[in-house]
Structures are given as structure tokens and as C-alpha cells.
C-alpha positions as CSV (number, residue, x, y, z in Angstrom):
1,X,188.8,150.6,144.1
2,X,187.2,152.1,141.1
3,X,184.5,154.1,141.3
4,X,181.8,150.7,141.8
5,X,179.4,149.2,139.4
6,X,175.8,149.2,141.2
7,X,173.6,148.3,137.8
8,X,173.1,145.0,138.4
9,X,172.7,142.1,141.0
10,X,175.2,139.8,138.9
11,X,178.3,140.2,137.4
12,X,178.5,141.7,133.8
13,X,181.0,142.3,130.6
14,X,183.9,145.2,131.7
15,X,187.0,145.9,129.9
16,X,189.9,144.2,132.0
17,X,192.2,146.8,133.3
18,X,194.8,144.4,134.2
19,X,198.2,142.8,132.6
20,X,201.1,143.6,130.3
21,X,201.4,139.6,129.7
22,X,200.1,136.6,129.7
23,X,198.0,134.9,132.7
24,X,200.8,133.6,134.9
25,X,201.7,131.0,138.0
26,X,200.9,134.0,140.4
27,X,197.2,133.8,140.2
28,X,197.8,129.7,141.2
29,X,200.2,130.6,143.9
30,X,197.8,133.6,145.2
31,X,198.0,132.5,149.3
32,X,201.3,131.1,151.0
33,X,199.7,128.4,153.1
34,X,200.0,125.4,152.7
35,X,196.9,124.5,151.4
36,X,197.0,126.8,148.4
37,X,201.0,127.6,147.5
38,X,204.6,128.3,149.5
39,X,205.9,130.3,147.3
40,X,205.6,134.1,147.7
41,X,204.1,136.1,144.9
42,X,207.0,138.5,145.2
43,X,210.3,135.7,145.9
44,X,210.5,135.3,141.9
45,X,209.6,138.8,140.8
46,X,212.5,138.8,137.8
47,X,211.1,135.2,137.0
48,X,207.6,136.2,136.6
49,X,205.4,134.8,139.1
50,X,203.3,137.9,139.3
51,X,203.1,138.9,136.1
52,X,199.8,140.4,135.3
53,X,198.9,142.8,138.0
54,X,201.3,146.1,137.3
55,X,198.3,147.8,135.1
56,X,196.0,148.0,132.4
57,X,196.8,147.0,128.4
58,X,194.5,147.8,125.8
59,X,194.7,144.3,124.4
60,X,193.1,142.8,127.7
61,X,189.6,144.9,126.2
62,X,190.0,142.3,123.4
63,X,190.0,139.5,126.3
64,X,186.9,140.3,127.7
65,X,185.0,141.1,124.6
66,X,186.1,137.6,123.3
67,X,185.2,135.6,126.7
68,X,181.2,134.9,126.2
69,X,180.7,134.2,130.2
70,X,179.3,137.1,132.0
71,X,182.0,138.5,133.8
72,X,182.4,141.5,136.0
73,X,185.9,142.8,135.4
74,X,187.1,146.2,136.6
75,X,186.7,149.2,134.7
76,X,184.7,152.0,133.2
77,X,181.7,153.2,135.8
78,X,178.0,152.5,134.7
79,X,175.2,154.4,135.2
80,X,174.1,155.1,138.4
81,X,170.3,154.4,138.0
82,X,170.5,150.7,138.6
83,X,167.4,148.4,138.9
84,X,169.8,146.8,141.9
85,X,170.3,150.1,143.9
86,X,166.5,150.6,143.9
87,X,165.6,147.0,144.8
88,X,167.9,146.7,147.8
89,X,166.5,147.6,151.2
90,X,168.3,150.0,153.0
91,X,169.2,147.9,155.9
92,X,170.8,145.3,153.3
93,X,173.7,148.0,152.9
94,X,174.8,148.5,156.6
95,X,176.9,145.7,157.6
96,X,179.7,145.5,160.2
97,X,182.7,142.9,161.0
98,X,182.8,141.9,164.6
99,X,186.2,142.5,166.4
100,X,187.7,138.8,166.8
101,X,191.6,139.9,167.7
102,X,193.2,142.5,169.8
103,X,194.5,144.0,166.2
104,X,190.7,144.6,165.1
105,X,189.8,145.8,168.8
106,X,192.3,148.4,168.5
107,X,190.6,149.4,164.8
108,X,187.9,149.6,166.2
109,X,188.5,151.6,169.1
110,X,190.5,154.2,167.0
111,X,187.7,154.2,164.3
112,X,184.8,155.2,167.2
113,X,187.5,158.2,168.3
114,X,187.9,159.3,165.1
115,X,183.9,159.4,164.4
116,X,183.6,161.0,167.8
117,X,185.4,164.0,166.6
118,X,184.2,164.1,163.5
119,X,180.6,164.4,164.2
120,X,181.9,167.6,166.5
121,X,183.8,169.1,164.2
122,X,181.2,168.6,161.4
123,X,178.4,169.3,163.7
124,X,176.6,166.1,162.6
125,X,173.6,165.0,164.7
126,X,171.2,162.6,163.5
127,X,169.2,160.9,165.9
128,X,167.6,156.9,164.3
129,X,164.0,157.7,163.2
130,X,161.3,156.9,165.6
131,X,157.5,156.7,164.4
132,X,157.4,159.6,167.2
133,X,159.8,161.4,165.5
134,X,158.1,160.8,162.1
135,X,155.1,162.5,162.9
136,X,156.9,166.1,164.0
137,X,157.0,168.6,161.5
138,X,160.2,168.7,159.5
139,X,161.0,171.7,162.0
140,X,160.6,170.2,164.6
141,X,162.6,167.1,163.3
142,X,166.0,169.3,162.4
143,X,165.4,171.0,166.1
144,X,165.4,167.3,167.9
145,X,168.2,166.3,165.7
146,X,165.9,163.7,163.8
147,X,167.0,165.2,160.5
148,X,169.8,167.5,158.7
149,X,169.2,170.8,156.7
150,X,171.1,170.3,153.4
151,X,174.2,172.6,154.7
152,X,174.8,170.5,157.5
153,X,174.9,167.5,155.5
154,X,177.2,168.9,152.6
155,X,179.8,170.1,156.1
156,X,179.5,166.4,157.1
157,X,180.5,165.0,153.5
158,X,183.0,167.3,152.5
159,X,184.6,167.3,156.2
160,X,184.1,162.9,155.7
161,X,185.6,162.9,152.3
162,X,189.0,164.9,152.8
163,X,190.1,162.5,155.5
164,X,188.8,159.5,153.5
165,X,191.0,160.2,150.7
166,X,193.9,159.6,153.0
167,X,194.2,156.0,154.2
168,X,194.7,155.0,150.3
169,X,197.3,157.1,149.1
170,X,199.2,156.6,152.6
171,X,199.2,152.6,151.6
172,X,199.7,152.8,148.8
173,X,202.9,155.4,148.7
174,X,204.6,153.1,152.1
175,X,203.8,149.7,150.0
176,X,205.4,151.7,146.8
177,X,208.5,152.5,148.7
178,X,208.9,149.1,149.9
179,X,208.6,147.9,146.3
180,X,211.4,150.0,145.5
181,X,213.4,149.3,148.5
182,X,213.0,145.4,148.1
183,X,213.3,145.5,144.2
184,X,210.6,143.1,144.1
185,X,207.3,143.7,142.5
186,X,204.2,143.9,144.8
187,X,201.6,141.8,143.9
188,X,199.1,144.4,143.0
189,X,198.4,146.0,146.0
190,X,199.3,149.2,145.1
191,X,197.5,150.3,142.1
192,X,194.0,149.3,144.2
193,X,194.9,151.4,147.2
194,X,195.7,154.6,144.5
195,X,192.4,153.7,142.9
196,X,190.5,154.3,146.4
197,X,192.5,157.5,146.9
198,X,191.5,158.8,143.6
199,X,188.1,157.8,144.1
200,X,187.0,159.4,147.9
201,X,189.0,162.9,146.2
202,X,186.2,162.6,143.6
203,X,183.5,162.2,146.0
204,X,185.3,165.4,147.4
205,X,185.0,167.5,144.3
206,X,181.8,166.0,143.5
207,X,180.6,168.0,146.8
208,X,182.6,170.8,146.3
209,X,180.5,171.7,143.1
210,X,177.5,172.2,145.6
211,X,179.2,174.4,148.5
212,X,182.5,176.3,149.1
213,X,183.4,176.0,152.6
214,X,184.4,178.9,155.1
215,X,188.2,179.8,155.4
216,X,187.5,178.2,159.1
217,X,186.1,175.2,158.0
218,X,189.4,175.1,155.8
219,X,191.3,174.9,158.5
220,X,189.7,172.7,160.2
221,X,190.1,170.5,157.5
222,X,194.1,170.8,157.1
223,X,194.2,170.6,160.7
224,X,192.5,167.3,160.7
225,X,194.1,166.3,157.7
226,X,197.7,167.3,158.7
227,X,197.1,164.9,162.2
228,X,195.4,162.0,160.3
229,X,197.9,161.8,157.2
230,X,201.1,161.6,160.3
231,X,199.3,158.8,162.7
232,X,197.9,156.5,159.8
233,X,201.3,156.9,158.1
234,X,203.2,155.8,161.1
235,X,200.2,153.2,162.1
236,X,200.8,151.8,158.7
237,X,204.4,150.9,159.2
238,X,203.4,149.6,162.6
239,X,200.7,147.4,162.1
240,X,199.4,147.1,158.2
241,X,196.6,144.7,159.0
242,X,195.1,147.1,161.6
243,X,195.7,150.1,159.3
244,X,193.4,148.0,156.7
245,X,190.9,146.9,159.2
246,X,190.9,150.5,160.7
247,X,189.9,151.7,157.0
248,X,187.3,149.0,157.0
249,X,185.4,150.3,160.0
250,X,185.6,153.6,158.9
251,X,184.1,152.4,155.6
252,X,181.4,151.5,158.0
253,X,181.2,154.2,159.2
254,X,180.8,156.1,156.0
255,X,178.2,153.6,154.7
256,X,175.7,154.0,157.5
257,X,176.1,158.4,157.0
258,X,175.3,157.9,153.2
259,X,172.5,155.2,154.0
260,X,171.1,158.3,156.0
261,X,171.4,160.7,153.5
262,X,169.9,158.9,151.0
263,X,166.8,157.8,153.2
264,X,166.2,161.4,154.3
265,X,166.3,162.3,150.5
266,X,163.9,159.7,149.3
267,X,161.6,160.8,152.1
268,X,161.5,164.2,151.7
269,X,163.3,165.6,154.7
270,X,165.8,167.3,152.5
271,X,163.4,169.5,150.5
272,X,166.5,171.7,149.1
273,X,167.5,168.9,147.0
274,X,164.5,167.1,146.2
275,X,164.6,168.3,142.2
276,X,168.1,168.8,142.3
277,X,170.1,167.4,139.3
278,X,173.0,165.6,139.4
279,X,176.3,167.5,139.0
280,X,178.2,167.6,135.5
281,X,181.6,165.9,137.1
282,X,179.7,163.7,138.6
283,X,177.6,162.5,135.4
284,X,181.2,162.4,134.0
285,X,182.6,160.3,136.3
286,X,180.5,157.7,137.0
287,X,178.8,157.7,133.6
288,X,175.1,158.5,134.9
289,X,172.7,159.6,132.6
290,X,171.8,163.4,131.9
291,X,168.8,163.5,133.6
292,X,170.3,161.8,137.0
293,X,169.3,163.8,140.1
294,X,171.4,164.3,142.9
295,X,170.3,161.3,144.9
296,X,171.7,158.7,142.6
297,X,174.9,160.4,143.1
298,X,174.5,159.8,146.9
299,X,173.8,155.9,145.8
300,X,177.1,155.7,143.5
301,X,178.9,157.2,146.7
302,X,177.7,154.5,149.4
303,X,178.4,151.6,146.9
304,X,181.7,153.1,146.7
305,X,181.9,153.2,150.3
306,X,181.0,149.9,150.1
307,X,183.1,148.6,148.0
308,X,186.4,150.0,150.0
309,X,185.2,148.7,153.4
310,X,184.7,145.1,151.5
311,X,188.0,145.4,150.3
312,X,189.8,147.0,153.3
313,X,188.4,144.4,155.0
314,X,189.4,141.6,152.9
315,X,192.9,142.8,153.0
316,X,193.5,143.4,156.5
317,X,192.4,139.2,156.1
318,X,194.9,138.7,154.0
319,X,199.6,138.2,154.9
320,X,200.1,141.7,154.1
321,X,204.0,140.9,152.7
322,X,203.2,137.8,150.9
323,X,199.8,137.6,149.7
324,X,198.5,139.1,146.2
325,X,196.0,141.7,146.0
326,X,192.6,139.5,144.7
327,X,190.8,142.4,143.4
328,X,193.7,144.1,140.9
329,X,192.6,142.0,138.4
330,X,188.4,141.7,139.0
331,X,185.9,142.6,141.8
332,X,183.2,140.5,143.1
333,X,179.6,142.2,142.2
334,X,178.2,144.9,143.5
335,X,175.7,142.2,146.0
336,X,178.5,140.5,147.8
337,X,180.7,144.0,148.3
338,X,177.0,145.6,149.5
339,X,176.3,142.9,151.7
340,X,179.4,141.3,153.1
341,X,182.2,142.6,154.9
342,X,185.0,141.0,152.8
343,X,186.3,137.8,152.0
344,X,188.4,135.6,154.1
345,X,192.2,134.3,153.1
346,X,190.8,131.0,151.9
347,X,188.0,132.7,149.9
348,X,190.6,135.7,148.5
349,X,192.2,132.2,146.9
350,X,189.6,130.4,145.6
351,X,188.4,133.9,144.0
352,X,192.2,134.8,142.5
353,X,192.3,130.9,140.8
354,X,188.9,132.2,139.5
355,X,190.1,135.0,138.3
356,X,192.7,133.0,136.0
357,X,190.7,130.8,134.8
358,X,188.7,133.3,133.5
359,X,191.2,135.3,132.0
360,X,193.1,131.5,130.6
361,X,189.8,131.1,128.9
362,X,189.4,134.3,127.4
363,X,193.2,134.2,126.3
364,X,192.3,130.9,125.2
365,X,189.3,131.7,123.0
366,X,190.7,135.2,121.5
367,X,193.9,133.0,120.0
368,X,191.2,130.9,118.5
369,X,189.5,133.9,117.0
370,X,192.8,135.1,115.5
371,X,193.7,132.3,113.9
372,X,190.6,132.2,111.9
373,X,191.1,135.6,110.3
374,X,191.6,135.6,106.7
């Protein structure tokens, strides 16, 4: 998704990066059961049924201004010093879905390999704080593995983030192709699955303006990269919903190692970065203020991470050939992505009928505002 909003506990104004027409039929036929709709989001493609979900138009701005509810619509970043980031207990952040099929075992089981050899290749090692621990010396700490010098934890976020870039673009080229192949449009799936592409290779050159890696840890990385890009590719034409549950544990995954790094900064045990300002691409990118430090661009990360493993999860929920995408058009805010690990089919409905409503009404009110020009 884009790069997540984590300013506030409710859902506020954005621009709506959404349709090239009106609000149409798709959003009330958003889940083929029978409870919602039978009719496929892509079966009437040329007829319209999805129309609204292939990309941004600079009149939808317009919409949102002109809509007076609060609502929290995808689009630019905020600033990353958020009275909601602050106020949230750590713990709050670090959720995890429970396997319930064979499909989310097998997730599940690759997700706990691939961490496995990650943490060796990355040489991560850190140990849960114990109020032992938290009376050693900060020495002592890093040499029982209770805490990370600033090198080791840049190794484990670059080495995290060049693999995390690749579940998104993967989907989202395969569903792409499939669109092409079927001629029929595909219900917005792939422009959120580019967007979470985009944004873990930010995260990546984000880090990158901190450290240069070692021509060996290069390799490493296109080794990993080369293996990872050829199973998920072929474990995406397999099995889609495992591929998207798969990227939901690791989402996990990456949301407990940022909860870390961001503890260990706020109490002191990474003394190299204590004072150190946030970089320039990453004030840039996620609109921070000048005088951000370095740790609220750990926080903008993990509610990034958190946002993909909510969505991920949401859509491995979802019929992966005839359901919409619920989130090309708004996200929930940034307290249910931070706290829940997705939404069920039923709820993905209920929150795309939502979504038109809101958009009918602020369609609605910015014809009304038209006609009363002079």
C-alpha cells in the first residue's frame, strides 16, 4: 500500500487516488457470495462494472475536499511525528493470525524457514529483554545477544528489505499478465500490490543512505533475491491465497524486528543513533518534518509493515479471481491496520459498500457545489 498514515487514531481528509469515472455497480457487487453479489467484478469488464479502480484522476481531489465527513482516503504520506505512534504501547503493534487451514499452515511453515535463514545470513540475534538482562552493561547486553550495535541492525534491514520488495511486484506483474491474457480488467488488485513494491524499495534506499554494504553482502543479497523472486513467482501461480497469507506472516515477521528496533532506540541501547536525524529521502517521502530524527523513520517503517501484513492478510481472505481489491480505493486507519490482522470476506464487503457510499456522497455534494457557481 502507500507509504501509511500513522498521525492519527481516526480516519482523516486525503486526496482520493482512485477513478477515471463515476462510482459504479462494482463497489455494490464487491464479494460473489450469495449474500453480497453473483456477479464477478471482472465478467462485465467492457460494461463497466469495475469502473473506478484502474488509478488516480485529479478531479477525485475535488471529491474529497467537497465531502465534509472525515474520511481517510489513500494518498500523500503525513508526518511521521504522530500523537498516535507515541501513545500506542508497543505490544499493541505485534499481532499474529493463527493458522486455521492447511493453506495458512504451509505459509506459515515457509515463513519460519525463510526467517531462519535470514537471521543467519544477517547475523541477527536478539534475545526478548529480561529484567536480568536489563541490568548488564550495554556490553554485556550486545555480548549475550540482548541487544544489536547499529551495524548489525542496518545488515538486518537492508538484507529484510531487498527480499520484501519482492512478493508485491511478483503479484502484481502475474495478476497483470492475467489481465492481459483474459482481456478483462482486474478489479484493482494490481495497482495495491505495485504500491507495496514501491514502498519496502523505499524502505531499502531509505537504509542505504546510512550504510553501503560489502561486495559479499551484495551477493548474498542477489543470491537470496535470485532464489526468492523464482519460488514466490512459481508459488504465486500455484496457490495465490497462500502466496498472500505467506506475505502476511512475513509482515509479521517484519513488524516484531521494527518493534525491536525502535524499543532499543527509545531506550538507549543504540547510542550511535540516539541524536541522529532523519534522512533527506526519507523526510521526502513520507513528508516528516525537518527536524525528524531517525527513530520516527523506524515508526513510519513498522506502520508500513503493518499496513502490508493487514492487507496481505485480508486478501489471502478474499476469492483471489473474483473478488475486488477493498483497499484501491481507501484504507481503514492506521488503529485497525496496527492492531488487527486483516479483515475477513464479509467485512472486505461491508467496507467496499462503505467506500461507495462515501465517494456517491461526495460526488453527490461536489455537483451541488457546481451548480451554484455564478
Amino acid at each position: 500500500m502507500l507509504r501509511s498514515s500513522i498521525f492519527s487514531a481516526t480516519a482523516t481528509t486525503r486526496p482520493i487516488l482512485c477513478s477515471r469515472a463515476p462510482a459504479a455497480p462494482f463497489l455494490l457487487r464487491s464479494l460473489t457470495t450469495s449474500r453480497y453479489a453473483s456477479v464477478s467484478p471482472t465478467a462485465k469488464a467492457d460494461a463497466g462494472v469495475t469502473k473506478g479502480l484502474e488509478g488516480p484522476h485529479p478531479n477525485d481531489e475535488r471529491l474529497s475536499k467537497a465531502h465534509t465527513t472525515p474520511v481517510h482516503f489513500k494518498g500523500k504520506p503525513v508526518d511521521a511525528t504522530s500523537t498516535f505512534t507515541s501513545a500506542m504501547p508497543i505490544g499493541d503493534w505485534v499481532v499474529h493470525r493463527d493458522a486455521k487451514t492447511i493453506s495458512d499452515k504451509a505459509a506459515q511453515f515457509f515463513v519460519k524457514c525463510l526467517r531462519t535463514g535470514f537471521d543467519l545470513v544477517s547475523g541477527y540475534k536478539h534475545k526478548p529483554m529480561t529484567p536480568e538482562a536489563s541490568r548488564l552493561s550495554l556490553e554485556e547486553m550486545r555480548k549475550q545477544g540482548y541487544a544489536m550495535t547499529a551495524e548489525q541492525w542496518l545488515m538486518r534491514c537492508i538484507f529484510l528489505e531487498t527480499v520484501a520488495g519482492v512478493p508485491g511486484m511478483v503479484a502484481g506483474t502475474l495478476r497483470h499478465l492475467r489481465s492481459l491474457r483474459m482481456m478483462r480488467r482486474d478489479g484493482g488488485w494490481i495497482h495495491t500490490l505495485l504500491e507495496e513494491s514501491e514502498n519496502e524499495r523505499m524502505h531499502l534506499m531509505t537504509f542505504m543512505t546510512l550504510k553501503k554494504p560489502s561486495i559479499i553482502f551484495r551477493a548474498c543479497v542477489l543470491g537470496a533475491q535470485g532464489i526468492f523472486y523464482n519460488a514466490f513467482f512459481l508459488g504465486y501461480l500455484v496457490s495465490p491465497k497462500t502466496a498472500h497469507r505467506f506475505v502476511g506472516h512475513l509482515e509479521e515477521e517484519a513488524v516484531k524486528t521494527y518493534t525491536l528496533a525502535i524499543e532499543d532506540l527509545e531506550q538507549g541501547r543504540i547510542p550511535e543513533w540516539s541524536d541522529t536525524p532523519a534522512p533527506e529521502i526519507a523526510i521526502d517521502y513520507w513528508r516528516m518534518t525537518q527536524d525528524a530524527k531517525l527513530v520516527d523513520v523506524f515508526r513510519n517503517i513498522r506502520a508500513d509493515e503493518a499496513t502490508h501484513r493487514f492487507v496481505n492478510h485480508s486478501l489471502a481472505n478474499l476469492n483471489q479471481r473474483e473478488d475486488v481489491n477493498p483497499f484501491a480505493l481507501r484504507e481503514p486507519n492506521m488503529t485497525l491496520k496496527g492492531t488487527s490482522v486483516g479483515l475477513e470476506r464479509p467485512e472486505a464487503a461491508e467496507f467496499v459498500k462503505s467506500t461507495q457510499h462515501i465517494l456517491s456522497e461526495g460526488r453527490t455534494s461536489d455537483a451541488a457545489l457546481e451548480k451554484a457557481q455564478p
